[in-house]
PDB file of C-alpha atoms in Angstrom:
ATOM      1  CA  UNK A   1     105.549  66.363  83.894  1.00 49.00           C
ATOM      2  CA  UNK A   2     104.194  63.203  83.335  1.00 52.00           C
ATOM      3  CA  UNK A   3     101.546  60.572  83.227  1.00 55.00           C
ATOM      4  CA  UNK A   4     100.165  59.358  86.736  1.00 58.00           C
ATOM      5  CA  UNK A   5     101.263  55.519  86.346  1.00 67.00           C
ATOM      6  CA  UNK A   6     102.389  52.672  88.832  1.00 78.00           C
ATOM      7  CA  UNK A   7     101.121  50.294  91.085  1.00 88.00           C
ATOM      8  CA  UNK A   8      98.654  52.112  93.794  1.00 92.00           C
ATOM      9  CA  UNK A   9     100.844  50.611  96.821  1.00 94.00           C
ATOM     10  CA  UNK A  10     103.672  51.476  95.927  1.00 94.00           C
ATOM     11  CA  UNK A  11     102.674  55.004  94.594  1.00 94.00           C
ATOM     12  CA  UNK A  12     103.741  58.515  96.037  1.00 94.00           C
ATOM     13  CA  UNK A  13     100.743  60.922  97.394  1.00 94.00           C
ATOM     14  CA  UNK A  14     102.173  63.617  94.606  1.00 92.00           C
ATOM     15  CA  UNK A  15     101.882  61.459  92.066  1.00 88.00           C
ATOM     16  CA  UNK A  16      98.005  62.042  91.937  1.00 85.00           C
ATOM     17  CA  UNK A  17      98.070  65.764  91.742  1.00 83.00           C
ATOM     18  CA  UNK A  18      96.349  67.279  88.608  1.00 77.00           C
ATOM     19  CA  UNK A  19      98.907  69.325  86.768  1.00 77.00           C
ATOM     20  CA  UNK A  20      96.353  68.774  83.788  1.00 81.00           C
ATOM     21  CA  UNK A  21      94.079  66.062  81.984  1.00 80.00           C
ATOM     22  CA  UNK A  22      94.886  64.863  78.455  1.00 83.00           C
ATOM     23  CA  UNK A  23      92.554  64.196  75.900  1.00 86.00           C
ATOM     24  CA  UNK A  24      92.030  61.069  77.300  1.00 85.00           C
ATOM     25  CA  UNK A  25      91.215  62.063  81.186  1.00 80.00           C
ATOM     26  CA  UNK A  26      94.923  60.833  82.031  1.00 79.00           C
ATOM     27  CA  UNK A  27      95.977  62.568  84.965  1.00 72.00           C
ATOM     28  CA  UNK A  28      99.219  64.519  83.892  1.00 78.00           C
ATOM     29  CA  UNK A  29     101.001  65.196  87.371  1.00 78.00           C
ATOM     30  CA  UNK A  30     104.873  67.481  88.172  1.00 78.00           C
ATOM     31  CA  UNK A  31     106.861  64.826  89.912  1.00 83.00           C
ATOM     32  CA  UNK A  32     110.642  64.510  91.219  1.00 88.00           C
ATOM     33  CA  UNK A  33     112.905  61.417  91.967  1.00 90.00           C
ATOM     34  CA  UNK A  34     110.781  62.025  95.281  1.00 93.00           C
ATOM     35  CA  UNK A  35     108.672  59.302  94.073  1.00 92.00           C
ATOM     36  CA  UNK A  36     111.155  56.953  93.540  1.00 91.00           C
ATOM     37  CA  UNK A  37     112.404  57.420  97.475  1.00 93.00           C
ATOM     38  CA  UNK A  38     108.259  57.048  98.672  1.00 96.00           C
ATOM     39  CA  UNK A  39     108.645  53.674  96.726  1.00 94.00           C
ATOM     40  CA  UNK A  40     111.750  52.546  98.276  1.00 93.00           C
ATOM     41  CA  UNK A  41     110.253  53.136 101.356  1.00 95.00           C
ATOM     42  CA  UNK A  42     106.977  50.972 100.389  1.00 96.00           C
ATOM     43  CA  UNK A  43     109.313  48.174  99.283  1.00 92.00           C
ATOM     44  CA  UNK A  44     111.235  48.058 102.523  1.00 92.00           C
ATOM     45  CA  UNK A  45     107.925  48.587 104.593  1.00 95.00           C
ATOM     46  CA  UNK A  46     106.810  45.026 102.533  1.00 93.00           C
ATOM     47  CA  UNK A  47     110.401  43.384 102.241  1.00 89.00           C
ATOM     48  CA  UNK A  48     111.117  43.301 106.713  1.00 90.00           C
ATOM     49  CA  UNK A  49     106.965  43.342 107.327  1.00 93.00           C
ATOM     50  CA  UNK A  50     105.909  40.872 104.688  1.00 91.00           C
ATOM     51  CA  UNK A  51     102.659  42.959 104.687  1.00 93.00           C
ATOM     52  CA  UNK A  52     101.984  44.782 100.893  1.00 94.00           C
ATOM     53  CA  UNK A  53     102.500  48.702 101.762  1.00 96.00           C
ATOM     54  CA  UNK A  54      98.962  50.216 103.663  1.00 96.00           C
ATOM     55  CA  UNK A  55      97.506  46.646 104.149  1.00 95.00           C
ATOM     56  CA  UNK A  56      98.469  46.635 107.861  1.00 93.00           C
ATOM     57  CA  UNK A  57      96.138  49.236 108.808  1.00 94.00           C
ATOM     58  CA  UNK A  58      94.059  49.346 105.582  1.00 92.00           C
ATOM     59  CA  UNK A  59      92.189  46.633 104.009  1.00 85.00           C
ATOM     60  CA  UNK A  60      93.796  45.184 100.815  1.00 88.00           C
ATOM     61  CA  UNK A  61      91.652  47.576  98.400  1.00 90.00           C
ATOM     62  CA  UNK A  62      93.232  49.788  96.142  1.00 91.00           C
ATOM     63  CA  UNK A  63      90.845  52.116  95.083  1.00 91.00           C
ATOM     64  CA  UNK A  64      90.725  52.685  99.523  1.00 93.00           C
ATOM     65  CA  UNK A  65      94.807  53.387  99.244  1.00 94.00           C
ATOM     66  CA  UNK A  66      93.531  55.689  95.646  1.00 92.00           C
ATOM     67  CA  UNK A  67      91.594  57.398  98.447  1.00 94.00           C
ATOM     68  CA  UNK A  68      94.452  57.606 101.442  1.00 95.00           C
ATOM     69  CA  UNK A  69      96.824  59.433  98.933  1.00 94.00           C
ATOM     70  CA  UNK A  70      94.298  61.905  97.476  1.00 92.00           C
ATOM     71  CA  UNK A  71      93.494  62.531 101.330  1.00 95.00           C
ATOM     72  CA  UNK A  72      97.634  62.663 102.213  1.00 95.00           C
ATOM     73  CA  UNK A  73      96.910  60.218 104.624  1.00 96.00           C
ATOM     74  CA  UNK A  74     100.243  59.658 106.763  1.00 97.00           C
ATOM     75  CA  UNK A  75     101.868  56.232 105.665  1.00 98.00           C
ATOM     76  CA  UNK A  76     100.663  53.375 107.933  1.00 97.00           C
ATOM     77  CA  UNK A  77     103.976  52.164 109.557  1.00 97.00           C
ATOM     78  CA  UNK A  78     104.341  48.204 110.137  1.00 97.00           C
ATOM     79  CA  UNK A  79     106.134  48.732 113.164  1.00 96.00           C
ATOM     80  CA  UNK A  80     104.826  45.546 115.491  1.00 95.00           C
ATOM     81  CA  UNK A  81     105.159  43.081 112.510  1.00 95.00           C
ATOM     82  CA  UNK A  82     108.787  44.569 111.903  1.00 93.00           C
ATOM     83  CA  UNK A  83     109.491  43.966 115.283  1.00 94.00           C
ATOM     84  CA  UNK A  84     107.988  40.829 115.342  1.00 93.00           C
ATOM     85  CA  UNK A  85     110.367  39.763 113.389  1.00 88.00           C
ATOM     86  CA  UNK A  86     113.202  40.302 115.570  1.00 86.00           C
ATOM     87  CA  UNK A  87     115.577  42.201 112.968  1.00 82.00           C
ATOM     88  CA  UNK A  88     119.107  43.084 114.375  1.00 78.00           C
ATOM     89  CA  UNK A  89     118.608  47.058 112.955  1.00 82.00           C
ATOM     90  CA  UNK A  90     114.590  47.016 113.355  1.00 89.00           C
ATOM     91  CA  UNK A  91     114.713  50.445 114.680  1.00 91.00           C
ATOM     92  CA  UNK A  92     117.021  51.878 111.496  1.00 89.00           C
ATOM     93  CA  UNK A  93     114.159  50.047 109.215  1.00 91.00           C
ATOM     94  CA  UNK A  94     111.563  51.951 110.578  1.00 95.00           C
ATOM     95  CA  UNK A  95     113.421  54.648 110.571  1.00 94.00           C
ATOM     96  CA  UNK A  96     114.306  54.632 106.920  1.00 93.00           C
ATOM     97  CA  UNK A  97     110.679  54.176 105.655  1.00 96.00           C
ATOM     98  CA  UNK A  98     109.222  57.304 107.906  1.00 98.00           C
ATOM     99  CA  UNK A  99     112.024  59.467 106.207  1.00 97.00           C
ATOM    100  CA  UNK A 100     110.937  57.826 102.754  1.00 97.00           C
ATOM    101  CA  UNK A 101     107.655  57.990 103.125  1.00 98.00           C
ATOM    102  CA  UNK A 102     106.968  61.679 104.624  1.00 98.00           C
ATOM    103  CA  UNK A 103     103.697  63.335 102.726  1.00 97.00           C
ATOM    104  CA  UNK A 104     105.059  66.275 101.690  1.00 96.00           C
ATOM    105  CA  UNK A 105     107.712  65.573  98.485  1.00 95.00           C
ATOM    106  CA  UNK A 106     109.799  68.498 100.284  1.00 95.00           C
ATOM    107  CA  UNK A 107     110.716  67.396 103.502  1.00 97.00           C
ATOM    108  CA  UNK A 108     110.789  64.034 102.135  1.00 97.00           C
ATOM    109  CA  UNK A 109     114.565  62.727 102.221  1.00 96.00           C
ATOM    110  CA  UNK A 110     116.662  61.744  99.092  1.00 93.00           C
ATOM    111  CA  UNK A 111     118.095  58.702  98.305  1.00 88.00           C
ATOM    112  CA  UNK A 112     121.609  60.459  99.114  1.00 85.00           C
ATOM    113  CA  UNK A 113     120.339  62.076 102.597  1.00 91.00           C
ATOM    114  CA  UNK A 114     118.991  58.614 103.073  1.00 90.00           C
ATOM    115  CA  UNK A 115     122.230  56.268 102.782  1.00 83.00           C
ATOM    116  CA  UNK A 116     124.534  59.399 104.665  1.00 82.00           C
ATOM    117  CA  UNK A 117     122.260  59.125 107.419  1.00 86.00           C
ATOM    118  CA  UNK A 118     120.933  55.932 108.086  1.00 83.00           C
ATOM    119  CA  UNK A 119     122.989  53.240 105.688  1.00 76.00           C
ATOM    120  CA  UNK A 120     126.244  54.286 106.207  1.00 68.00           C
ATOM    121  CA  UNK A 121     125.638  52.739 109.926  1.00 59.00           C
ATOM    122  CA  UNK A 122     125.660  49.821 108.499  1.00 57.00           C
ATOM    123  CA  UNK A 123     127.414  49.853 105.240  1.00 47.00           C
ATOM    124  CA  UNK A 124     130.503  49.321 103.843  1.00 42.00           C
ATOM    125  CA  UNK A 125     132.812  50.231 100.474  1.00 39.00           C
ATOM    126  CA  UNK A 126     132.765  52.716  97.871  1.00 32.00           C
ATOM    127  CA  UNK A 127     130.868  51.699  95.125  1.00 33.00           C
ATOM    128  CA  UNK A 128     128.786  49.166  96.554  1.00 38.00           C
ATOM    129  CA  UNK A 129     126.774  49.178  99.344  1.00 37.00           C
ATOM    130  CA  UNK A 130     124.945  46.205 101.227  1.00 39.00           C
ATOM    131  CA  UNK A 131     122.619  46.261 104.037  1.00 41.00           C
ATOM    132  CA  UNK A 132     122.383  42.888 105.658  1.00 39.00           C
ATOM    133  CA  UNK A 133     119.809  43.286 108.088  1.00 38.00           C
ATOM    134  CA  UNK A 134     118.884  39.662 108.913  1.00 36.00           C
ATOM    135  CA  UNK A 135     120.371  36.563 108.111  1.00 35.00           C
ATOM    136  CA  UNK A 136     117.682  35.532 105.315  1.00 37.00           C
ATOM    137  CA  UNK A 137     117.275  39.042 104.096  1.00 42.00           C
ATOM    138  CA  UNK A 138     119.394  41.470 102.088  1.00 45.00           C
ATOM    139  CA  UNK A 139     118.791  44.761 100.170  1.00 46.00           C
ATOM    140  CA  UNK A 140     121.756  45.940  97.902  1.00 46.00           C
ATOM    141  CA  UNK A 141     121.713  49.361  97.014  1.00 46.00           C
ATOM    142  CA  UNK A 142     124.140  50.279  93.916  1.00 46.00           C
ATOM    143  CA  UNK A 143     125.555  53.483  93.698  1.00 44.00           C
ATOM    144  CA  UNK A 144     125.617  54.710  89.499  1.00 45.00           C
ATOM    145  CA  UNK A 145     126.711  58.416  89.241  1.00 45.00           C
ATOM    146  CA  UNK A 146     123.443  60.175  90.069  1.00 44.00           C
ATOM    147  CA  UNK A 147     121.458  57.360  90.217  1.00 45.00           C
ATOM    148  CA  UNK A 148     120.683  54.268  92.684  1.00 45.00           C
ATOM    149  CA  UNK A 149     120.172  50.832  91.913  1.00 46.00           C
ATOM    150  CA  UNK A 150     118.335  48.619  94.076  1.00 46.00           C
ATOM    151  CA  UNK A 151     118.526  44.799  94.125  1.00 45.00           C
ATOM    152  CA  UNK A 152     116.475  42.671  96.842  1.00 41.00           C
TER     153      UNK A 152
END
């Protein structure tokens, strides 16, 4: 249980669920490393779009996106201005942010189920793994013990 904090674009739906209000009116939500994969998926969404996460589809308002998530409003794909872009694995992007950004925490992949079955197309060693998914872009994803670190 914790605090609902972070920025609204980058935030997951279940991170605005009422588990209780402090004293203060902070909303006190139950969340999982779930949150951390709907993120991941946001980033790469803005990293091969170059569009901040909803702001495709949605104007650039956050208390609209406040609105989207309380609603569980599916995640706006950027799938023309990915392809637009020409990206040798465009497909595997879009790919990797529906599985990261699917409403519903529990259907929602992991970080693990996400590298098995999308990243290790494309990636290589043990404890480091690299995407290189266009010459002038490149996402490293470090594996530590339980935990993945991600370096753009």
């Amino acid at each position: 249980i914790t605090r609902a904090k972070g920025t609204i674009y980058y935030i997951a739906p279940e991170t605005l669920e009422v588990a209780e209000l402090t004293e203060k009116d902070e909303i006190v939500s139950k969340i999982t490393t779930k949150v951390d994969v709907w993120a991941f998926g946001c980033i790469v969404s803005y990293l091969f779009s170059g569009k901040l996460p909803w702001t495709n589809k949605y104007n650039d308002q956050p208390s609209a996106v406040q609105k989207l998530l309380l609603k569980k409003v599916e995640f706006p794909i950027p799938e023309e201005e990915i392809k637009s872009y020409k990206y040798r694995y465009s497909d595997l992007i879009i790919e990797i942010i529906k599985a990261s950004t699917i409403i519903d925490s529990e259907k929602r992949f992991s970080m693990k189920q996400i590298i098995e079955k999308y990243l290790s197309k494309v990636v290589w060693g043990l404890k480091y793994f690299f995407i290189s998914l266009y010459d002038y872009k490149c996402l490293e994803i470090q594996y530590l013990g339980n935990e993945f670190l991600y370096v753009i």
